[in-house]
Coordinates of C-alpha atoms in Angstrom, one line a residue:
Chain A
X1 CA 142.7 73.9 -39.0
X2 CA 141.2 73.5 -35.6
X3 CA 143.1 72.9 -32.5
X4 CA 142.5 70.2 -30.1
X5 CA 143.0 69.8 -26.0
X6 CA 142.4 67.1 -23.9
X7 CA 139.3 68.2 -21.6
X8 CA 140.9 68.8 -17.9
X9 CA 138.3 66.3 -16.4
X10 CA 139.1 63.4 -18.8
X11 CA 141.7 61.1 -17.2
X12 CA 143.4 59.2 -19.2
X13 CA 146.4 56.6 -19.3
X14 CA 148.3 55.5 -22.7
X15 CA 149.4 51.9 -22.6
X16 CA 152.1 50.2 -25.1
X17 CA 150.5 47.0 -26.2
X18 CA 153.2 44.2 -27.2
X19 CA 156.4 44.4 -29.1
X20 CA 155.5 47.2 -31.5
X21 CA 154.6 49.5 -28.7
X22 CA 151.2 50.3 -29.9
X23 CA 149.5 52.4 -28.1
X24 CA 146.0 51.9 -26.7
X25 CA 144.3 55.0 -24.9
X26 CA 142.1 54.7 -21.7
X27 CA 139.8 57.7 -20.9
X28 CA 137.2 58.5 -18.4
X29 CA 135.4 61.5 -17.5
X30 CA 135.9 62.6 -14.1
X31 CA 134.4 61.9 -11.9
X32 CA 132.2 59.5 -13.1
X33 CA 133.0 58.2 -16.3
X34 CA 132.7 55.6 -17.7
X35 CA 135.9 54.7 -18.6
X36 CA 136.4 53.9 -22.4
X37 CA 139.4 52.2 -24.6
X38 CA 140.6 53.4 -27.7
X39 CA 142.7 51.1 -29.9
X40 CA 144.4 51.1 -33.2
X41 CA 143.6 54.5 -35.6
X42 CA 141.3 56.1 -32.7
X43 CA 144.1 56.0 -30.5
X44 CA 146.3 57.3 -32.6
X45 CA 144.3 60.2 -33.7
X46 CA 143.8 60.8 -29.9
X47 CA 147.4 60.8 -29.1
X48 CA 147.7 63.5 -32.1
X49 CA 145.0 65.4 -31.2
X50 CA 145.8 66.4 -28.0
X51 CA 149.7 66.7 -28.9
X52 CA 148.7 69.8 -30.3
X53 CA 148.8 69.0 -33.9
X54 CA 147.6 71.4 -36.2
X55 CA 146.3 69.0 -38.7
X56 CA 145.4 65.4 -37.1
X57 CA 144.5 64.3 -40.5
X58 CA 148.1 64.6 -42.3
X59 CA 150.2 63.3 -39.4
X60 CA 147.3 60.1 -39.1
X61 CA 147.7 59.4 -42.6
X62 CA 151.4 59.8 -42.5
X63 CA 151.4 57.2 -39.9
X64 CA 149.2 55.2 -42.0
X65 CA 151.0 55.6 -45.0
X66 CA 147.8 56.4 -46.9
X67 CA 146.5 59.5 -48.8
X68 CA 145.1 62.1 -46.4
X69 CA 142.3 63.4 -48.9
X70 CA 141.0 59.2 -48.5
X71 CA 140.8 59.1 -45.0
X72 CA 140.7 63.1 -44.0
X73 CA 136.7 63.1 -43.9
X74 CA 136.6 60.0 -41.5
X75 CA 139.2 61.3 -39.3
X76 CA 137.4 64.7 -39.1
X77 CA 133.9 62.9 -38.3
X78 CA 135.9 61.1 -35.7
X79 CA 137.3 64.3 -33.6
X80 CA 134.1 66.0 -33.8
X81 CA 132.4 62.4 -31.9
X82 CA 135.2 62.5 -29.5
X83 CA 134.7 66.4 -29.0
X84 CA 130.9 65.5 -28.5
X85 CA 131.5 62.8 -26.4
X86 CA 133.1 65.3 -24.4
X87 CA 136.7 63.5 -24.8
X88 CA 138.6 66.5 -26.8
X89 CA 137.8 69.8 -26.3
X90 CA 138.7 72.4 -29.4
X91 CA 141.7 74.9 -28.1
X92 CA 141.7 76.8 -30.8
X93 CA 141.6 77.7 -35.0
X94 CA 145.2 77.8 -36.9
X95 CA 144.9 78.7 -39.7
Chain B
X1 CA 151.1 51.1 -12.3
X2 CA 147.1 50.1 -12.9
X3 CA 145.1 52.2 -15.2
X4 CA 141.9 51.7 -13.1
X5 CA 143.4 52.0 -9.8
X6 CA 145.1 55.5 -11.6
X7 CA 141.6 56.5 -12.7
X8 CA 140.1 55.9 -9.1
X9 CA 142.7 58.2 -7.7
X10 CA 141.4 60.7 -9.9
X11 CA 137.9 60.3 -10.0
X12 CA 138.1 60.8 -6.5
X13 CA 140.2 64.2 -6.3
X14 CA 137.5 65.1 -9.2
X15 CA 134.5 64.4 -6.5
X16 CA 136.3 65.8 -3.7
X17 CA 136.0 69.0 -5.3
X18 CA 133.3 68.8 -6.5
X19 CA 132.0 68.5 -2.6
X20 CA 135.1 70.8 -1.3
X21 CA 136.2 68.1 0.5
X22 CA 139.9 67.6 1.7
X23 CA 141.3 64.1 0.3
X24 CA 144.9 63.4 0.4
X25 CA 146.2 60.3 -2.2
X26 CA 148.6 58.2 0.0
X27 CA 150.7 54.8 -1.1
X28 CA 150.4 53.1 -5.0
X29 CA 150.6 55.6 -7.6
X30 CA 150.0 58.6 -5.3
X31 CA 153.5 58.0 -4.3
X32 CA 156.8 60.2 -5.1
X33 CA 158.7 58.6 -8.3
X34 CA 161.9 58.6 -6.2
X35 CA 159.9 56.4 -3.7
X36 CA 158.1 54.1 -6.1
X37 CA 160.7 53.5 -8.7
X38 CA 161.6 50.6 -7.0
X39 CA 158.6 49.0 -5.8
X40 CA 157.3 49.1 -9.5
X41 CA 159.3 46.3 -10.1
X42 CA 158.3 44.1 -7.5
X43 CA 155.8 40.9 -8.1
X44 CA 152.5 41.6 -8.8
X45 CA 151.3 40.7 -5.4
X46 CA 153.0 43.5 -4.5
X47 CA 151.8 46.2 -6.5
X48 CA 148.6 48.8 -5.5
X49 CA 145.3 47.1 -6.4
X50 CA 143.3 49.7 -4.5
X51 CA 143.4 53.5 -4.1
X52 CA 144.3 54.7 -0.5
X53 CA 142.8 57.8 0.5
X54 CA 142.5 60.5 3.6
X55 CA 140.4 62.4 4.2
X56 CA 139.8 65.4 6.3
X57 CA 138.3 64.0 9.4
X58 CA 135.4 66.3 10.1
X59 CA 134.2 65.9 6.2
X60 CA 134.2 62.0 5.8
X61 CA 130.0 61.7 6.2
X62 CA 130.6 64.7 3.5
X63 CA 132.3 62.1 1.1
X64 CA 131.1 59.5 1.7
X65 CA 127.5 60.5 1.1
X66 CA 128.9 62.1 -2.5
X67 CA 130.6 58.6 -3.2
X68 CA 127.2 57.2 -2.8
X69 CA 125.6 59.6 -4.9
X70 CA 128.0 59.0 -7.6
X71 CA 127.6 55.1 -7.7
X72 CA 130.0 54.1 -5.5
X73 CA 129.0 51.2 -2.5
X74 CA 130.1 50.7 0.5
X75 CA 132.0 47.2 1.2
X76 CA 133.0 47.0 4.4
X77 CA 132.3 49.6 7.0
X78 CA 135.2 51.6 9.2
X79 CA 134.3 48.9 12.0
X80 CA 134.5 46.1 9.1
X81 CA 138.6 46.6 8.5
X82 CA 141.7 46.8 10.1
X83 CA 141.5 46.2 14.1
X84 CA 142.7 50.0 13.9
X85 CA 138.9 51.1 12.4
X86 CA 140.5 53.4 10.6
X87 CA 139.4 52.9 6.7
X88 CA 136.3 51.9 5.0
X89 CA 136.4 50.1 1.6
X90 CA 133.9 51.5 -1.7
X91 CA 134.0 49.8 -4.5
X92 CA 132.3 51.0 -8.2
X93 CA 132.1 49.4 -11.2
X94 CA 134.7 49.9 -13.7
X95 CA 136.5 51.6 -11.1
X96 CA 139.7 49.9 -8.1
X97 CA 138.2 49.7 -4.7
X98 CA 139.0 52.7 -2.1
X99 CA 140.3 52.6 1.2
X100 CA 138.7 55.7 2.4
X101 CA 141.1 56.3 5.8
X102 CA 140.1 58.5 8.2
X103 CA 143.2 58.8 10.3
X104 CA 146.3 56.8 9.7
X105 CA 147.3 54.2 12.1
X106 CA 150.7 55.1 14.0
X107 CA 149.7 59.1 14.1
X108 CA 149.0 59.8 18.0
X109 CA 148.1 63.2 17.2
X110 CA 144.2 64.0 17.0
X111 CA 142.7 62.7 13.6
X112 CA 142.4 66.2 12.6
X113 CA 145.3 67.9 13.7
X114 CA 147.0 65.2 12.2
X115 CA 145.4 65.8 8.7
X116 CA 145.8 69.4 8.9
X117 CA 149.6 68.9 9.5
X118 CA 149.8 66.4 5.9
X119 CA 147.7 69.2 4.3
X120 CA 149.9 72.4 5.5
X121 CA 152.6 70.8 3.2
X122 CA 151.0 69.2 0.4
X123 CA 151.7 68.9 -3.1
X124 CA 150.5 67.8 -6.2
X125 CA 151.1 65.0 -8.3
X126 CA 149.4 63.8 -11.7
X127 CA 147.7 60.5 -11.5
X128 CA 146.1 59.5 -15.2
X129 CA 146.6 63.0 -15.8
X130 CA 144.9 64.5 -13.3
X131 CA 146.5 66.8 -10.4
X132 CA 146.1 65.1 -6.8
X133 CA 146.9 66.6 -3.8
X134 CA 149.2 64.1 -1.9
X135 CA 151.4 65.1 1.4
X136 CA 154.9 66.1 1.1
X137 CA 157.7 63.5 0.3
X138 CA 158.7 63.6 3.9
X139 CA 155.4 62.6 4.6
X140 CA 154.6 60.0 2.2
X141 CA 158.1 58.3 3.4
X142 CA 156.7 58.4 7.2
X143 CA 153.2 56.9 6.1
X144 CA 155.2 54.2 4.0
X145 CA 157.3 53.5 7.4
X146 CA 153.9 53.6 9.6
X147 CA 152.4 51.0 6.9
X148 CA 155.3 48.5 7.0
X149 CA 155.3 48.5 10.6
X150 CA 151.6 46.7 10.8
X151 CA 153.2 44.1 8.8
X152 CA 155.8 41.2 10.6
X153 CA 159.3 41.9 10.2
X154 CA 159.1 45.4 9.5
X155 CA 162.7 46.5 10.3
X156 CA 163.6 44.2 7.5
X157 CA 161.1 44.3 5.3
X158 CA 161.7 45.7 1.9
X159 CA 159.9 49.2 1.7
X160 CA 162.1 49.9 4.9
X161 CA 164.9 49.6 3.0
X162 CA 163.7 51.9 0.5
X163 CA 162.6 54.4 2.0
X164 CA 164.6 54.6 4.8
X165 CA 167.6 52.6 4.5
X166 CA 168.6 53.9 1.2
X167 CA 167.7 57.6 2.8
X168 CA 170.4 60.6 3.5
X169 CA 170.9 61.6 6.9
X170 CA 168.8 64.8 6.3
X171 CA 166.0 62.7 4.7
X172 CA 165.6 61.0 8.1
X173 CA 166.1 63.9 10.3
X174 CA 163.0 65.3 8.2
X175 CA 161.3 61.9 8.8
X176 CA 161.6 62.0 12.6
X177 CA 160.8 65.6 13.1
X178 CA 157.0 64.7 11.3
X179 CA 156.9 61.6 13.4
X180 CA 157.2 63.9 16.5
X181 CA 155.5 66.2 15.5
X182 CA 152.5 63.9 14.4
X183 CA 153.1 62.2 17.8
X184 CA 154.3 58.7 15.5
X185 CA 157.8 58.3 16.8
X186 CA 157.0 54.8 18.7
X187 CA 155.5 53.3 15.4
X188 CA 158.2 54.8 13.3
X189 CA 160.5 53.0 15.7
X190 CA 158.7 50.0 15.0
X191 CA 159.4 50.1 11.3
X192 CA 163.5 50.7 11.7
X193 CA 163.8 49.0 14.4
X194 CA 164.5 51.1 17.4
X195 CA 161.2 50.1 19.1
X196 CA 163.2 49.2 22.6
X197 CA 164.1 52.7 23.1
X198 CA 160.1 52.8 24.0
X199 CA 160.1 49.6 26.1
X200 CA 157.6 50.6 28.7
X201 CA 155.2 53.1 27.1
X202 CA 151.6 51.7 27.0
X203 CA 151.6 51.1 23.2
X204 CA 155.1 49.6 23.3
X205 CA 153.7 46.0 22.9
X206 CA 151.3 46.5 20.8
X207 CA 153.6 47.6 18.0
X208 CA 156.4 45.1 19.2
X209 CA 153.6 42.6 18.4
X210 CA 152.3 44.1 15.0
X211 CA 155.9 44.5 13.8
X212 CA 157.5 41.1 14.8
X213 CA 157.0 37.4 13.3
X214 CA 155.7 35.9 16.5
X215 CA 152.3 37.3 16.8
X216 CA 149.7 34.8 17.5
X217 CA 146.0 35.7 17.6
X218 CA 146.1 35.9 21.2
X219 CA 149.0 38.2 21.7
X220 CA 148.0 40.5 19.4
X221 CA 144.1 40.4 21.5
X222 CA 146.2 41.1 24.5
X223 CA 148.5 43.6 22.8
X224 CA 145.2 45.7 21.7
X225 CA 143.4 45.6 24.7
X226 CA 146.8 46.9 26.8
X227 CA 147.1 49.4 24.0
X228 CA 143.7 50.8 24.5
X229 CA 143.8 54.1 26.4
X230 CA 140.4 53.8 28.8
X231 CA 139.2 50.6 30.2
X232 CA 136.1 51.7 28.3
X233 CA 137.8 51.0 25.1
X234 CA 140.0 48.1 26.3
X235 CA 136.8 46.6 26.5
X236 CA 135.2 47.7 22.7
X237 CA 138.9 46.4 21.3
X238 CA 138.5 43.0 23.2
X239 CA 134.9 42.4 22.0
X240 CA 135.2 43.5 18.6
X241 CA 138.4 41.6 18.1
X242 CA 136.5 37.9 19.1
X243 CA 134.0 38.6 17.5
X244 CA 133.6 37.0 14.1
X245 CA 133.1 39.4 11.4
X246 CA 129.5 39.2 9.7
X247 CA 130.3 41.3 6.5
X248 CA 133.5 40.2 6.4
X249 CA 131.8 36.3 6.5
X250 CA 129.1 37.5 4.0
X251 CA 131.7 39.2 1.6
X252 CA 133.9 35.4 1.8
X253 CA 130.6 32.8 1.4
X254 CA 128.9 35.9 -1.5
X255 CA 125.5 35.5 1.0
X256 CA 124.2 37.0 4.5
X257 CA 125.8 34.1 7.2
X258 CA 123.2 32.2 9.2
X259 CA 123.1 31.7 12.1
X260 CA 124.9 28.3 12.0
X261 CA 127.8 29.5 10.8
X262 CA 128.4 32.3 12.7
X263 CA 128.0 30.2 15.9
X264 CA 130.7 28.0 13.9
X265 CA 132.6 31.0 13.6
X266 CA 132.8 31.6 17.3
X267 CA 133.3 28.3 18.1
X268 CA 136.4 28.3 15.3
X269 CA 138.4 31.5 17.1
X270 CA 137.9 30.8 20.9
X271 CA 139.2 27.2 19.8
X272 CA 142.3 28.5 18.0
X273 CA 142.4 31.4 20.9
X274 CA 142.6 28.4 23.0
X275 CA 145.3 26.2 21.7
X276 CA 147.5 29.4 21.3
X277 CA 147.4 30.4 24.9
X278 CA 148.7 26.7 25.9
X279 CA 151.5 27.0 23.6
X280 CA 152.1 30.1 24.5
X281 CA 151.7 29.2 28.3
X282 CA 153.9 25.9 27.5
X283 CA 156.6 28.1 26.1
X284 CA 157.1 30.3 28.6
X285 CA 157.3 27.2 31.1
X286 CA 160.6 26.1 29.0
X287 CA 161.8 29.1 28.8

């Protein structure tokens, strides 16, 4: 399982959108971004990412309340575009 | 607090170091929690649209010419603010506008003696995640103080009652001691309301004027120009405070002003200077 960080020069601001609270994540790379929105699953599997969890795909499809083999390939393409794009960084292997 | 004004803050501590350039975050979300809490509930009018920074005097051209590099324009010019010339506004898209301050009005002491004093006791605070250096709480509650007293009815007003009203003795003995030793303690005095223990001093009525309700356009002129320590820069403060404004005009009307209208302009303020020196002159025949 791999291990996921927030980059130190990504800033970033988590907002609760309406009265479920669901979150929508801003990010920009410092210091000259640009600055980017993240809504709905993508935010949540940023919030989990960088929370530390050891296997994004399980606690997203927990949250979902959908299998994790369905959706465990599309999560995984997902955090390697956002570790491309420079907006996770990988802290680590956990096996 | 505003996400983009939050990710100003920090892409701005991101450039400065990138430069290693000195930047202090003052006022909005740069300020303490136990000094903020209470302004977050306030109307949005109220809240920080902008990001307020100062910097180390001697390393402004420094930042600025980064800022430029990195997308950011200038607005208005030091000359093109405040009648204190003390912060220029950038703007970038996607990003708040920043005042870029390089001193803070009501610190007597030397631009950069004064930074140097804020930066022997700074801190750190996250803004959008990102660690900012900001001056100690002490500080931030003397700059908040400084700021209300440019506005009218400062003693009053209601970030005077948070930060200093609602203060412990020891929190206000640590207020003054920076105010002395930043050479501020007539503008603090201005802001709580002890300004007539100054009554006298050369900048007395400039802040009496700033702080109170009753400041006409003309009053303040005179206040500025009495304020003004050489007769060199009496004379710079006069001129600069009649005359209309042309990026301020162009940034209004979206174009470059002719010439029309800035003649209009000058026509508009000596008229209003005009009619407020007879009422002030037929006021103070009642009195």
């Amino acid at each position: 399982m791999t291990l996921y960080a927030r980059p130190q020069r990504v800033a970033f601001d988590i907002v609760l959108k309406g009265s479920l609270q669901i979150p929508v994540v801003f990010l920009m790379p410092l210091p000259d971004g640009p600055a980017l929105c993240l809504r709905g699953v993508a935010a949540r599997i940023w919030i989990e990412a960088v929370q530390g969890e050891d296997d994004v795909a399980a606690r997203v499809a927990a949250r979902m309340g959908e299998e994790r083999a369905r959706i465990e390939p599309e999560i995984l393409d997902f955090l390697d575009a956002l570790v491309s794009d420079g907006l996770l960084t990988i802290a680590g292997e956990h096996r | 607090m505003s996400t983009s004004v939050a990710f100003t803050h920090a892409a701005i501590q991101a450039l400065a170091e990138d430069y290693s350039v000195d930047v202090l975050h003052i006022k909005g979300p740069a300020v303490d929690d136990s000094l903020r809490r209470w302004s977050e509930g306030l109307p949005q009018g109220r809240r920080s649209i902008d990001a307020d920074i100062l910097v180390r005097p001697s390393q402004v051209q420094h930042l600025v010419t980064a800022m430029l590099h990195h997308g950011w324009e200038l607005k208005f010019d030091f000359l093109d603010g405040s009648a204190f010339t003390h912060a220029a506004t950038f703007v970038h898209e996607g990003l708040a506008s920043v005042d870029l301050h390089r001193f803070f009005p009501g610190i007597g002491l030397e631009p950069g003696e004064g930074f140097e004093r804020l930066w022997e006791d700074r801190r750190h605070t996250t803004i959008a995640g990102y660690p900012c250096a900001v001056p100690s709480i002490s500080a931030q509650r003397l700059i908040l103080l400084l700021h209300a007293a440019r506005r009218p009815n400062a003693p009053t007003s209601s970030d005077v009652v948070l930060v200093w009203r609602n203060a412990s003795v020891g929190e206000r003995l640590a207020v003054r001691s920076l105010a002395e030793q930043l050479h501020a303690e007539l503008p603090l005095a201005a802001a709580i309301g002890e300004l007539d223990r100054f009554r006298g001093m050369r900048e007395y009525t400039l802040w009496r004027t700033i702080s109170s309700s009753d400041s006409s356009l003309i009053t303040l002129w005179w206040a500025r120009v009495s304020a003004a320590p050489t007769l060199r820069d009496a004379v710079e403060v006069g001129w600069r405070q009649v005359r209309p404004n042309r990026n301020r005009m162009a940034a209004a009307l979206g174009r470059a002003p002719t010439t029309r209208e800035i003649l209009a302009a000058y026509r508009d303020r000596t008229t209003l200077g005009l009619r407020q020196s007879a009422h002030l002159f037929r006021r103070g025949r009642r009195r």
